[in-house]
mmCIF file of C-alpha atoms in Angstrom:
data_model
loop_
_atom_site.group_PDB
_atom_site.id
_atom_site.type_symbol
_atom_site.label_atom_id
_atom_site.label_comp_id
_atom_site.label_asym_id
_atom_site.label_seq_id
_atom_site.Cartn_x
_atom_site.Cartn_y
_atom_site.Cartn_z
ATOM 1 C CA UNK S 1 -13.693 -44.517 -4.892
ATOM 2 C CA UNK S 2 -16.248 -43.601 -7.133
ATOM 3 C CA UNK S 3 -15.820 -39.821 -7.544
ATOM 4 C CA UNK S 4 -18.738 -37.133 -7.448
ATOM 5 C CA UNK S 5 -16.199 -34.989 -8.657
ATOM 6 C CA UNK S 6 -12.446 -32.822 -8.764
ATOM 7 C CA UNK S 7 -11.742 -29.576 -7.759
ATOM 8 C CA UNK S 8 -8.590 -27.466 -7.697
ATOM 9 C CA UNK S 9 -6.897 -24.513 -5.324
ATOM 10 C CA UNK S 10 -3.981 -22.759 -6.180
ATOM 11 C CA UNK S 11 -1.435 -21.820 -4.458
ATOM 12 C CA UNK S 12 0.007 -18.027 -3.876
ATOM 13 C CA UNK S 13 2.236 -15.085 -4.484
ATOM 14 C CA UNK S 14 1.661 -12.074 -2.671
ATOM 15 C CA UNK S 15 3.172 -9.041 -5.133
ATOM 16 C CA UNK S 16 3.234 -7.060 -2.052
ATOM 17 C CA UNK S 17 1.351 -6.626 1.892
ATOM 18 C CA UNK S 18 3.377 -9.002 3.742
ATOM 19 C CA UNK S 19 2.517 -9.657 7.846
ATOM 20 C CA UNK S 20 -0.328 -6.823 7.357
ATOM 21 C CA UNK S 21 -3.527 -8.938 7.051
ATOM 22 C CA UNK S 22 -3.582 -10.097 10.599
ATOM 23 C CA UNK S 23 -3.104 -6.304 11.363
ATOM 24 C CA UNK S 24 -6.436 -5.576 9.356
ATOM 25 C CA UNK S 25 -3.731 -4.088 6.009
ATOM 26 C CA UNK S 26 -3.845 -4.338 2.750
ATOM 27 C CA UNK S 27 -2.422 -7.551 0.212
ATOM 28 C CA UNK S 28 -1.864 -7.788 -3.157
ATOM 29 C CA UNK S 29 -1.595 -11.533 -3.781
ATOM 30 C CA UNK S 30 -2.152 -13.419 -6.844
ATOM 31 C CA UNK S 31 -3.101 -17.013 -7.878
ATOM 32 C CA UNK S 32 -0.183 -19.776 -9.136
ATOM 33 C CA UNK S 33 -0.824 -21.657 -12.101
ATOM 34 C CA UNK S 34 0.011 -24.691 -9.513
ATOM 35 C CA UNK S 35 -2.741 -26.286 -7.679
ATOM 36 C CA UNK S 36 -3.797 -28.513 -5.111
ATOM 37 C CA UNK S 37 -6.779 -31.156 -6.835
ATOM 38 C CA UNK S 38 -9.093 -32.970 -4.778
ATOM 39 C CA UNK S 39 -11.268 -36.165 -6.141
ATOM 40 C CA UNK S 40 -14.137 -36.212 -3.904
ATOM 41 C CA UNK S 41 -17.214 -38.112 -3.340
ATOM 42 C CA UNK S 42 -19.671 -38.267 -0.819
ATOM 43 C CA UNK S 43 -20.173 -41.047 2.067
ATOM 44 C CA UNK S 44 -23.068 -42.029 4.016
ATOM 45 C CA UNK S 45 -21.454 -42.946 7.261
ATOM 46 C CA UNK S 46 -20.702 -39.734 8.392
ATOM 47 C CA UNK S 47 -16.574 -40.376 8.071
ATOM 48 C CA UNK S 48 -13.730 -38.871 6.273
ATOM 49 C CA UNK S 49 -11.403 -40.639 4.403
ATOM 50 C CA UNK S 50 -8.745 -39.259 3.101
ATOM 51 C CA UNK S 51 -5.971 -40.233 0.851
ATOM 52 C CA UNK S 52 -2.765 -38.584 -1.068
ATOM 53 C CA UNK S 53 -0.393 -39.237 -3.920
ATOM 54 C CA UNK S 54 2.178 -36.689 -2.290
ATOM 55 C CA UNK S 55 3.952 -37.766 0.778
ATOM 56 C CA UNK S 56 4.093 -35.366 3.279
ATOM 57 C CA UNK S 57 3.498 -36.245 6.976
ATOM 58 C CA UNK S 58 1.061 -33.980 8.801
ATOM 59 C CA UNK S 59 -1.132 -32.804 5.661
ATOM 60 C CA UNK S 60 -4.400 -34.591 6.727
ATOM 61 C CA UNK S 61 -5.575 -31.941 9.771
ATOM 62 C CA UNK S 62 -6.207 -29.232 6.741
ATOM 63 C CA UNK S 63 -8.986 -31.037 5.717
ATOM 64 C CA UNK S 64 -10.167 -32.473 8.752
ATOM 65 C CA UNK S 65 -10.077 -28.815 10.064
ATOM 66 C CA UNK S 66 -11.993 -28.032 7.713
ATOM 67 C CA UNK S 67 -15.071 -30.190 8.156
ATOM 68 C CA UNK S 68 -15.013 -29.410 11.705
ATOM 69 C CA UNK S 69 -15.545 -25.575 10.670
ATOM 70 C CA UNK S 70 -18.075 -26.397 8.715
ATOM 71 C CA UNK S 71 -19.824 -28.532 10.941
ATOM 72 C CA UNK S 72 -19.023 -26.202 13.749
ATOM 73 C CA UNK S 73 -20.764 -23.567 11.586
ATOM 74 C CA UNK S 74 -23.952 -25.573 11.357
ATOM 75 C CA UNK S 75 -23.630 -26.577 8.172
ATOM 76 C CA UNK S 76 -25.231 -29.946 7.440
ATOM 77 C CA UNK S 77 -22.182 -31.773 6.340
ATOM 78 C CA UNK S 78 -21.438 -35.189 5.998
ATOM 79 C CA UNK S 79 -19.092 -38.227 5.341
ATOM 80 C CA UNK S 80 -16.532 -37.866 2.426
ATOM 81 C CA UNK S 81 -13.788 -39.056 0.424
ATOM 82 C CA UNK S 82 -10.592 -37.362 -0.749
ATOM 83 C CA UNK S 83 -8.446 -37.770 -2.698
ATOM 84 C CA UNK S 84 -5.905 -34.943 -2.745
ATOM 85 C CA UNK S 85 -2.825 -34.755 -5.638
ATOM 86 C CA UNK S 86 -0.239 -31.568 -6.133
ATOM 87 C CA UNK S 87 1.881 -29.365 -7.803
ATOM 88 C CA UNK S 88 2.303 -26.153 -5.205
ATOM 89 C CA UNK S 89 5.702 -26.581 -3.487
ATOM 90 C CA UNK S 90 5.210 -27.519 0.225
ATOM 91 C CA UNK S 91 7.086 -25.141 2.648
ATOM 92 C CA UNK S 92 7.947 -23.055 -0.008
ATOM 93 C CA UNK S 93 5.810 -20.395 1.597
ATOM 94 C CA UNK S 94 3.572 -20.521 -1.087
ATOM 95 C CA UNK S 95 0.502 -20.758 0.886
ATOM 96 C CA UNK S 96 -0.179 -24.976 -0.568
ATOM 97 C CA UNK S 97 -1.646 -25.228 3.275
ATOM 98 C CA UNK S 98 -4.808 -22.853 2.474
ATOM 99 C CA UNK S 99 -4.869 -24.885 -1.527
ATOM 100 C CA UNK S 100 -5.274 -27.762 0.116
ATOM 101 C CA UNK S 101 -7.956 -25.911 2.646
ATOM 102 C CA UNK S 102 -9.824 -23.823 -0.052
ATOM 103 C CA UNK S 103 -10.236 -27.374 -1.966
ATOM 104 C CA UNK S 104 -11.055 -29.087 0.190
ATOM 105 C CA UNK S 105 -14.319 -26.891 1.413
ATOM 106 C CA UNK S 106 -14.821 -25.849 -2.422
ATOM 107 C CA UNK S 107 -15.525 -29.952 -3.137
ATOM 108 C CA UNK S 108 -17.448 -30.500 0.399
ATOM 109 C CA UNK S 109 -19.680 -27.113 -0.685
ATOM 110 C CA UNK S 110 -20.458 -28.860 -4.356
ATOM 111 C CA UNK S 111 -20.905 -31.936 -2.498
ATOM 112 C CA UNK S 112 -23.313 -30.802 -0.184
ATOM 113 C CA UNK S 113 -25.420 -27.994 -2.203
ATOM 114 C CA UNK S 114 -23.870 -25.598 0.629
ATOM 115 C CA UNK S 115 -24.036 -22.781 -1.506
ATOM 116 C CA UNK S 116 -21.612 -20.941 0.184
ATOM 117 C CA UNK S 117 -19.797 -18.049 -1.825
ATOM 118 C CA UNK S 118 -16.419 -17.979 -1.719
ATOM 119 C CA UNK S 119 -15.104 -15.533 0.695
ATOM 120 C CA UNK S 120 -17.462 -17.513 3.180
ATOM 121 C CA UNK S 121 -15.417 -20.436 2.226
ATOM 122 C CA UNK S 122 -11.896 -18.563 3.028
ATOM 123 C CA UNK S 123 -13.186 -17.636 6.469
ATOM 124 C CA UNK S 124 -13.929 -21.285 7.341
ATOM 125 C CA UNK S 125 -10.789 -22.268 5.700
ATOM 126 C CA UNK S 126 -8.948 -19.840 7.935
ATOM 127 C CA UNK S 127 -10.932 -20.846 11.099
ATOM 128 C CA UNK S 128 -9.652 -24.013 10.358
ATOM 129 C CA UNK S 129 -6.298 -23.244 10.202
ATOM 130 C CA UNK S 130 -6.583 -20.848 13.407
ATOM 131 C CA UNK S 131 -8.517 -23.337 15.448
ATOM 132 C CA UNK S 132 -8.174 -26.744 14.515
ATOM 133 C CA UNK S 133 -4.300 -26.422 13.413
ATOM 134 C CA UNK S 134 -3.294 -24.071 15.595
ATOM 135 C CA UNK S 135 -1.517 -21.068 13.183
ATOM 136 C CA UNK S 136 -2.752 -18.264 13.742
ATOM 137 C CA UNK S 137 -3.040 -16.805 10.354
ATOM 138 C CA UNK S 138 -4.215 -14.377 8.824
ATOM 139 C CA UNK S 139 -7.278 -14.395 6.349
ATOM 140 C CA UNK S 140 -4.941 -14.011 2.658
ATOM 141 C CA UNK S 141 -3.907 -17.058 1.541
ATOM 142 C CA UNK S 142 -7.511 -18.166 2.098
ATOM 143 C CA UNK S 143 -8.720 -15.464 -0.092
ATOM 144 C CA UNK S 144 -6.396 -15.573 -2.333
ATOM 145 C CA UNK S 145 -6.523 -19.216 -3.253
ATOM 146 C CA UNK S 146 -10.512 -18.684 -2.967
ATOM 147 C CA UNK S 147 -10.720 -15.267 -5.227
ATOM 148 C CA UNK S 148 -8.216 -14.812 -7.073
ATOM 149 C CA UNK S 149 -8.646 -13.889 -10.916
ATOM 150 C CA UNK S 150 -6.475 -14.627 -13.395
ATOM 151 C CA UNK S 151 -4.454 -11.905 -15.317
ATOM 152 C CA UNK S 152 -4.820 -9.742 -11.980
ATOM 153 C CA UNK S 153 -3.813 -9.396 -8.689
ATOM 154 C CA UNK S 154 -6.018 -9.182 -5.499
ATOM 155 C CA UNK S 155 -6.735 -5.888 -3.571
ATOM 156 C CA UNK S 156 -7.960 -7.496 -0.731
ATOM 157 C CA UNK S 157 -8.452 -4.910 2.376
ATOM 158 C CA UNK S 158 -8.385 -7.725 5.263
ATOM 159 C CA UNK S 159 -10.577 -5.124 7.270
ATOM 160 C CA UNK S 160 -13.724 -5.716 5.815
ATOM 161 C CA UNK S 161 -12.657 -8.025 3.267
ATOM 162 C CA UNK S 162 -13.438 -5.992 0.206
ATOM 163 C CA UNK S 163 -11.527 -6.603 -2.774
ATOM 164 C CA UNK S 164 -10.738 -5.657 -6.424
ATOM 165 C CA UNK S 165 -8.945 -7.293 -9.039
ATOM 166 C CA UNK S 166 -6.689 -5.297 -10.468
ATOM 167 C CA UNK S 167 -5.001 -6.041 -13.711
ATOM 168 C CA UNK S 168 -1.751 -7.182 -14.080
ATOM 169 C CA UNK S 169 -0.830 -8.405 -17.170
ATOM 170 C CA UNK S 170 2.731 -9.016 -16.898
ATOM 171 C CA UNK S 171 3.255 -10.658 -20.312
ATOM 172 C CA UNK S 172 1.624 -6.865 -22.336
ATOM 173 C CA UNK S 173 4.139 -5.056 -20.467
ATOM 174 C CA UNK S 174 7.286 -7.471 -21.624
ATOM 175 C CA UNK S 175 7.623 -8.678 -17.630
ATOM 176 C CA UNK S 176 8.369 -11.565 -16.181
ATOM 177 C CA UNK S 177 7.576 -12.258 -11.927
ATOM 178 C CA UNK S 178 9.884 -15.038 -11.492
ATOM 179 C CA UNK S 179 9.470 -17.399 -8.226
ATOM 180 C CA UNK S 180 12.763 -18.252 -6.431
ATOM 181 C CA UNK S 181 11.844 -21.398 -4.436
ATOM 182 C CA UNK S 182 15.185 -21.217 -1.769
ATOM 183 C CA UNK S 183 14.093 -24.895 -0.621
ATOM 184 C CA UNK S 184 14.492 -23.355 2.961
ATOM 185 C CA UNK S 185 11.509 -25.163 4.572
ATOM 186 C CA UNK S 186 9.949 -22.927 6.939
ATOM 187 C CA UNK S 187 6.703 -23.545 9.390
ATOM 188 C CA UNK S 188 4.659 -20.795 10.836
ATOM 189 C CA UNK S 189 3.224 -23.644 13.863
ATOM 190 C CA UNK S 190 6.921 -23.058 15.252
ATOM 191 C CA UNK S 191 6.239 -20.031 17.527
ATOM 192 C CA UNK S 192 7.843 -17.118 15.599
ATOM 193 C CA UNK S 193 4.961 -16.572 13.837
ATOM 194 C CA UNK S 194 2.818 -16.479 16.603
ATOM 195 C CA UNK S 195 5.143 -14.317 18.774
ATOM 196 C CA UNK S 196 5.028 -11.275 15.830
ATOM 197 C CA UNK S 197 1.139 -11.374 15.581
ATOM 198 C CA UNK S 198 0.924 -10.839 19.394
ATOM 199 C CA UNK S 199 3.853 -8.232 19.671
ATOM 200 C CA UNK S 200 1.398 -6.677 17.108
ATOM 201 C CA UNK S 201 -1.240 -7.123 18.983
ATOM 202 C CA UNK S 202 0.631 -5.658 22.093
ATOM 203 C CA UNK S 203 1.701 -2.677 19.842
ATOM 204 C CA UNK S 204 -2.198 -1.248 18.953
ATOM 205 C CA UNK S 205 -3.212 -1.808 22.499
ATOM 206 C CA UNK S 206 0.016 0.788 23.681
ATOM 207 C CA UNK S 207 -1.257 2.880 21.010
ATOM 208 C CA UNK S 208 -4.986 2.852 21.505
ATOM 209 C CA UNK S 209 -6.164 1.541 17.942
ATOM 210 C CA UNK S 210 -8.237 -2.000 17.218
ATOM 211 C CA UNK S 211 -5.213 -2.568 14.822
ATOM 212 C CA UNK S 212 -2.093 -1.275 13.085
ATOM 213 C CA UNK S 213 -3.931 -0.934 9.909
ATOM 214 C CA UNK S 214 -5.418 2.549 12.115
ATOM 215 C CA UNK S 215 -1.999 4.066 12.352
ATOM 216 C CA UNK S 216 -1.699 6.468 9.552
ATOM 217 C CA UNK S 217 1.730 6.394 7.467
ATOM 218 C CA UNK S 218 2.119 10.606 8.058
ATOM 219 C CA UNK S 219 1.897 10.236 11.822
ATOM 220 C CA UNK S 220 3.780 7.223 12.286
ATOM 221 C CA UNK S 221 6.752 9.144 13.695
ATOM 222 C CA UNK S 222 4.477 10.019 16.457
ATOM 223 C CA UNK S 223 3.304 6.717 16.891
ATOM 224 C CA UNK S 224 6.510 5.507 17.392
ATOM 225 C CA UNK S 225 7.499 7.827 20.243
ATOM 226 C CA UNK S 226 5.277 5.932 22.036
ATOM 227 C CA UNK S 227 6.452 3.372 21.784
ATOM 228 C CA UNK S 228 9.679 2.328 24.392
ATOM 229 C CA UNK S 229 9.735 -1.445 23.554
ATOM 230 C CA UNK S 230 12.402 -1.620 20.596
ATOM 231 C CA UNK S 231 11.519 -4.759 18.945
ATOM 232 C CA UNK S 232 7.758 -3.685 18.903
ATOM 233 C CA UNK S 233 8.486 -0.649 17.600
ATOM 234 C CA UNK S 234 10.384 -1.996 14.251
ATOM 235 C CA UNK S 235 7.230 -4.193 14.262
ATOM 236 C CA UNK S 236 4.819 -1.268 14.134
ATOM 237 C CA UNK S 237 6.943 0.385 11.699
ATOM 238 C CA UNK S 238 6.977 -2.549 8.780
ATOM 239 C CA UNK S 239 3.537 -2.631 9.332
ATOM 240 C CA UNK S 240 2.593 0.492 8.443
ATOM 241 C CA UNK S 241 5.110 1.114 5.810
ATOM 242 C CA UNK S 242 4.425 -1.766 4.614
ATOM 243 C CA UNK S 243 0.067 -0.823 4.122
ATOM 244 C CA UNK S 244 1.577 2.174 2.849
ATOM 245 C CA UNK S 245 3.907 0.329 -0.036
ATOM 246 C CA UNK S 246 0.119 -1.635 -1.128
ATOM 247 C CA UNK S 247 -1.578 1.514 -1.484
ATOM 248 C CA UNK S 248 1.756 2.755 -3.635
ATOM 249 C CA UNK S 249 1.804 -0.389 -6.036
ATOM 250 C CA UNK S 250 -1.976 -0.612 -6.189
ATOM 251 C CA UNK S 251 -1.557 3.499 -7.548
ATOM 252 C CA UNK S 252 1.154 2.966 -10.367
ATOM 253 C CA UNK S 253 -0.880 -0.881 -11.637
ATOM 254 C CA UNK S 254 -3.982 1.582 -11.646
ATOM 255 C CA UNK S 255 -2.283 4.019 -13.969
ATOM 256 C CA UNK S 256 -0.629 1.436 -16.102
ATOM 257 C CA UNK S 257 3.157 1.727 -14.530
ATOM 258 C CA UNK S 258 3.878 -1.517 -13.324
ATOM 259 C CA UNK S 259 7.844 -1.041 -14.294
ATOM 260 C CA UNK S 260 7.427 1.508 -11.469
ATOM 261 C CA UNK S 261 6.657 -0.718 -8.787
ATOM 262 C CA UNK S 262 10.181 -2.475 -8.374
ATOM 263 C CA UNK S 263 11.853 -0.163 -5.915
ATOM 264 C CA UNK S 264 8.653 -0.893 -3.758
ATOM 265 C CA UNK S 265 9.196 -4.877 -3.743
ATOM 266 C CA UNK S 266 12.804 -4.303 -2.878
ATOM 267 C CA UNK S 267 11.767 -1.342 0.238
ATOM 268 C CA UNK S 268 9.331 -3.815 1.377
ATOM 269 C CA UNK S 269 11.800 -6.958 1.600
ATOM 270 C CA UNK S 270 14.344 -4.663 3.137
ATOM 271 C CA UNK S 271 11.447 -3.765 5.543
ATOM 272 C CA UNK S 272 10.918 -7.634 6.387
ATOM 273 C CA UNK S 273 14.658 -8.322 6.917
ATOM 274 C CA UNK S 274 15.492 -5.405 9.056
ATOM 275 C CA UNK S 275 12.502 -4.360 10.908
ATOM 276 C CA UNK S 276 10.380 -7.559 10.962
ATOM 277 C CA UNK S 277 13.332 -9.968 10.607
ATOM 278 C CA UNK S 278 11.897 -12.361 8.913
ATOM 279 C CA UNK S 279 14.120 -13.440 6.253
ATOM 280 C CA UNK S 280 16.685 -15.733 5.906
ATOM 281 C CA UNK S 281 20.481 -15.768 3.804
ATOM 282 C CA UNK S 282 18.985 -17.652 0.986
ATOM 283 C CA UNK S 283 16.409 -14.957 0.604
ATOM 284 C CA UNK S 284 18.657 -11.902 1.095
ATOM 285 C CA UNK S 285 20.903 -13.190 -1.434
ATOM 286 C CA UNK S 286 18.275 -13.787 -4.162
ATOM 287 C CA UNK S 287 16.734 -10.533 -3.534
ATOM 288 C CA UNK S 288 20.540 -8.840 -3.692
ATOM 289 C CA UNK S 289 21.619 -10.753 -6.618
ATOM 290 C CA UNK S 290 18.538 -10.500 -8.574
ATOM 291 C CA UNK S 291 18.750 -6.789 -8.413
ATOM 292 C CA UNK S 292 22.318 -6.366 -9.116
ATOM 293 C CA UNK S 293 21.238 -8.388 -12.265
ATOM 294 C CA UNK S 294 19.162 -6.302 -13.461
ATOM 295 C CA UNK S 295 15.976 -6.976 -12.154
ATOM 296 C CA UNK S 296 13.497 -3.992 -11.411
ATOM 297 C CA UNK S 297 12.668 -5.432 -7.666
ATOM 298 C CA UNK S 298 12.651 -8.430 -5.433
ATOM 299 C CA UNK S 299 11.135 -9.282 -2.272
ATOM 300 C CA UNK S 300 10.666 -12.348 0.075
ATOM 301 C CA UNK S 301 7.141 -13.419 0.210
ATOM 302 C CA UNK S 302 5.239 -15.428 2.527
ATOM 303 C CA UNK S 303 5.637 -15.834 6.166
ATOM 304 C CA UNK S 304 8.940 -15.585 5.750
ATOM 305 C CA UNK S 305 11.886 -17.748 7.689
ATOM 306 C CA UNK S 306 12.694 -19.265 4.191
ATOM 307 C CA UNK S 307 10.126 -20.122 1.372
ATOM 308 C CA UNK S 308 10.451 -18.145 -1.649
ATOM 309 C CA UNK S 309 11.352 -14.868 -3.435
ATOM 310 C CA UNK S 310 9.993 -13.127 -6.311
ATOM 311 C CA UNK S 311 11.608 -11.018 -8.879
ATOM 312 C CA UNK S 312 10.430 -8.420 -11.413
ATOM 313 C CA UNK S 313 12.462 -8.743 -14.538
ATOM 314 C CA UNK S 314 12.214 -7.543 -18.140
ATOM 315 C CA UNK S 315 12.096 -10.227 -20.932
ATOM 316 C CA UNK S 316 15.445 -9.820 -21.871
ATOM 317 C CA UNK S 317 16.715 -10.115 -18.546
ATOM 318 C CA UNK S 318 14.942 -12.844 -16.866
ATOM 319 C CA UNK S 319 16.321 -15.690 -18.166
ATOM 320 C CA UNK S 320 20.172 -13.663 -16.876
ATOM 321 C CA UNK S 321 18.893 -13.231 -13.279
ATOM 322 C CA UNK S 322 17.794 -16.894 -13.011
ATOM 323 C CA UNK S 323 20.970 -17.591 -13.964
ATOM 324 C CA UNK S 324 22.796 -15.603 -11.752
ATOM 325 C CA UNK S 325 20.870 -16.801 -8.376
ATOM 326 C CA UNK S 326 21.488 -20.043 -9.273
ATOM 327 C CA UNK S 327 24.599 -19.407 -9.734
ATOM 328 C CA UNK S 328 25.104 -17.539 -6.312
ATOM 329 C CA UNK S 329 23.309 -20.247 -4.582
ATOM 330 C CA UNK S 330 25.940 -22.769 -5.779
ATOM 331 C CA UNK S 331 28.797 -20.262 -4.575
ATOM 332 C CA UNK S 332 27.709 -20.263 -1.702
ATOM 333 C CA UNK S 333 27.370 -23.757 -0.933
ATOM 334 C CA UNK S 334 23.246 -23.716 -0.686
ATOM 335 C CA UNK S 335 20.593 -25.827 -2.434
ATOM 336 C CA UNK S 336 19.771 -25.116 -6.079
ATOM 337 C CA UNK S 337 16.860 -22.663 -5.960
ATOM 338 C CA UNK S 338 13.799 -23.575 -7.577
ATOM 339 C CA UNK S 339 12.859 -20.813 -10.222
ATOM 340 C CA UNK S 340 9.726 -20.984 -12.469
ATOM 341 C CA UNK S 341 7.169 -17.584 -13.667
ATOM 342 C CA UNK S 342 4.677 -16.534 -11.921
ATOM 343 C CA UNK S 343 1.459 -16.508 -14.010
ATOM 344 C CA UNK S 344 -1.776 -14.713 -12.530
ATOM 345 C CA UNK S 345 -3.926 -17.558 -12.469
ATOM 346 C CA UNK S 346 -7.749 -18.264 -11.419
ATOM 347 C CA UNK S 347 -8.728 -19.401 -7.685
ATOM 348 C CA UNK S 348 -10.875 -22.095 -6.833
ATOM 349 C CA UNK S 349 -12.619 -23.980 -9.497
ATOM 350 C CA UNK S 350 -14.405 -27.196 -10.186
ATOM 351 C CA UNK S 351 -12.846 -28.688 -12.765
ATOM 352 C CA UNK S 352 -15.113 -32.424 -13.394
#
């Protein structure tokens, strides 16, 4: 095709805030230095044509989702075609679903003299993905892959979708954040997902709040008196910790103490696994040997039911714990991890 132009996405860590931004929390993601690239040009019939060097099966509703948001939106969009190459691990939970999403609208935006800004962009991306795929997500990865800055992470409050970047410069403070890839595949469309949003849901309504995010972490004891229903009440629990744990990080990265923040990551992947039970052997045993390594923290990220781990190391130590998960992994008869640094990078950008 002749191209109008490329554009790239990246994909996602979240440092901490896991399951709380359909609950109206607080994240903390930040931007991979892998990205999803689209080549894009503009057609005249109205169609969209898309194409891919990477073969994975069921990639082409993201986009297509996406132009029916727009379109659904009013916006006067278009034929195009795309051309989409890769380098965020799929079902890594790594969020390369809203890369290939946040692309996609960030080259039909150019392409169109939308003039959208970006966090308009996430929300279309994520009504995509809530209405046209069918996962109901929650507005993160969008804004993440959308916003993100690099050298920082992003205090997004999924409330009113304010946000700060707050620095994080990992390599000033002799730190590594190392992703463990477990090559568990995972996929949110499978129901589990779905079933802890409304059990959420289910768990405001019983206590008479528009969302968890309401329940304050000093009366959360009370709250959960309320509460009879035993699985929903582990829910409610993670959730609000968890909100809690943001504000916690977001304090000690404000006053130059990120060091400090490694107990947190490993409360809040305890949290996941016990109370939210999302997590998976592969995970647990990254996060467990990592730790007993000598990293300062690890936590499951994502959606959870595989995907990937992260780990806050020390210079000198990183290269050890690597070791020893890979190691571990092999002991116990699983797939080599994947395990490559996590580099705050930039969000969307046009780069020709």
């Amino acid at each position: 095709m002749t191209a109008a132009g490329s554009w790239a996405a990246p994909g996602r860590v979240n440092l901490i805030g896991e399951h709380t931004d359909y609950n109206d929390g607080l994240v903390l993601p930040l931007a991979l230095p892998q990205t999803t690239r689209v080549t894009a040009a503009r057609r005249g019939d109205g169609e969209l044509r898309l194409s891919s060097s990477v073969p994975v099966g069921g990639w082409t509703v993201y986009p297509e989702g996406v132009l029916w948001a727009l379109r659904q939106a009013g916006h006067r969009v278009g034929g195009a075609e795309l051309h989409f190459d890769s380098t965020v691990p799929v079902g890594a939970g790594l969020s390369s679903s809203a890369a290939l999403e946040v692309a996609t609208a960030a080259a039909l935006n150019d392409l169109y003299e939308l003039e959208l800004p970006r966090p308009a962009l996430a929300r279309l991306c994520q009504r995509a993905e809530n209405s046209y795929v069918g996962v109901p997500c929650g507005i993160m990865d969008q804004m993440a892959a959308a916003c993100c800055v690099a050298g920082h992470v992003l205090r997004l409050d999924t409330r009113d979708l304010s946000q700060r970047q707050v620095p994080f410069d990992l390599a000033a403070e002799g730190l590594r954040l190392l992703v463990v890839d477990t090559r568990v595949q995972h996929a949110l469309g499978d129901g589990a997902y779905a079933k802890r949003r409304a059990a959420c849901e289910a768990g405001a309504r019983v206590l008479g709040v528009r969302a968890l995010r309401e329940v304050a972490y000093d009366d959360l004891d009370i709250a959960l008196r309320r509460i009879d229903e035993k699985v929903m009440r582990r829910l409610v629990r993670h959730v609000v910790t968890e909100n809690h744990r943001v504000e916690e990080v977001i304090s000690l990265l404000d006053t130059g103490r990120p060091r400090a923040i490694g107990p947190l990551l490993t409360a809040g992947h305890a949290s996941l696994r016990d109370d939210f039970a999302v997590s998976c052997p592969e995970l647990d045993l990254a996060v467990e040997t990592a730790n007993e390594t000598g990293a300062l923290g690890a936590r499951m990220t994502g959606g959870g039911f595989g995907g990937s781990a992260i780990v806050l190391a020390g210079e000198a130590t990183a290269d050890r714990v690597s070791d020893a998960v890979t190691t571990a992994f092999s002991k116990a008869g699983h797939r080599a991890p994947r395990i490559f640094p996590a580099a705050p990078s930039d969000g969307v950008r046009r780069i020709s």
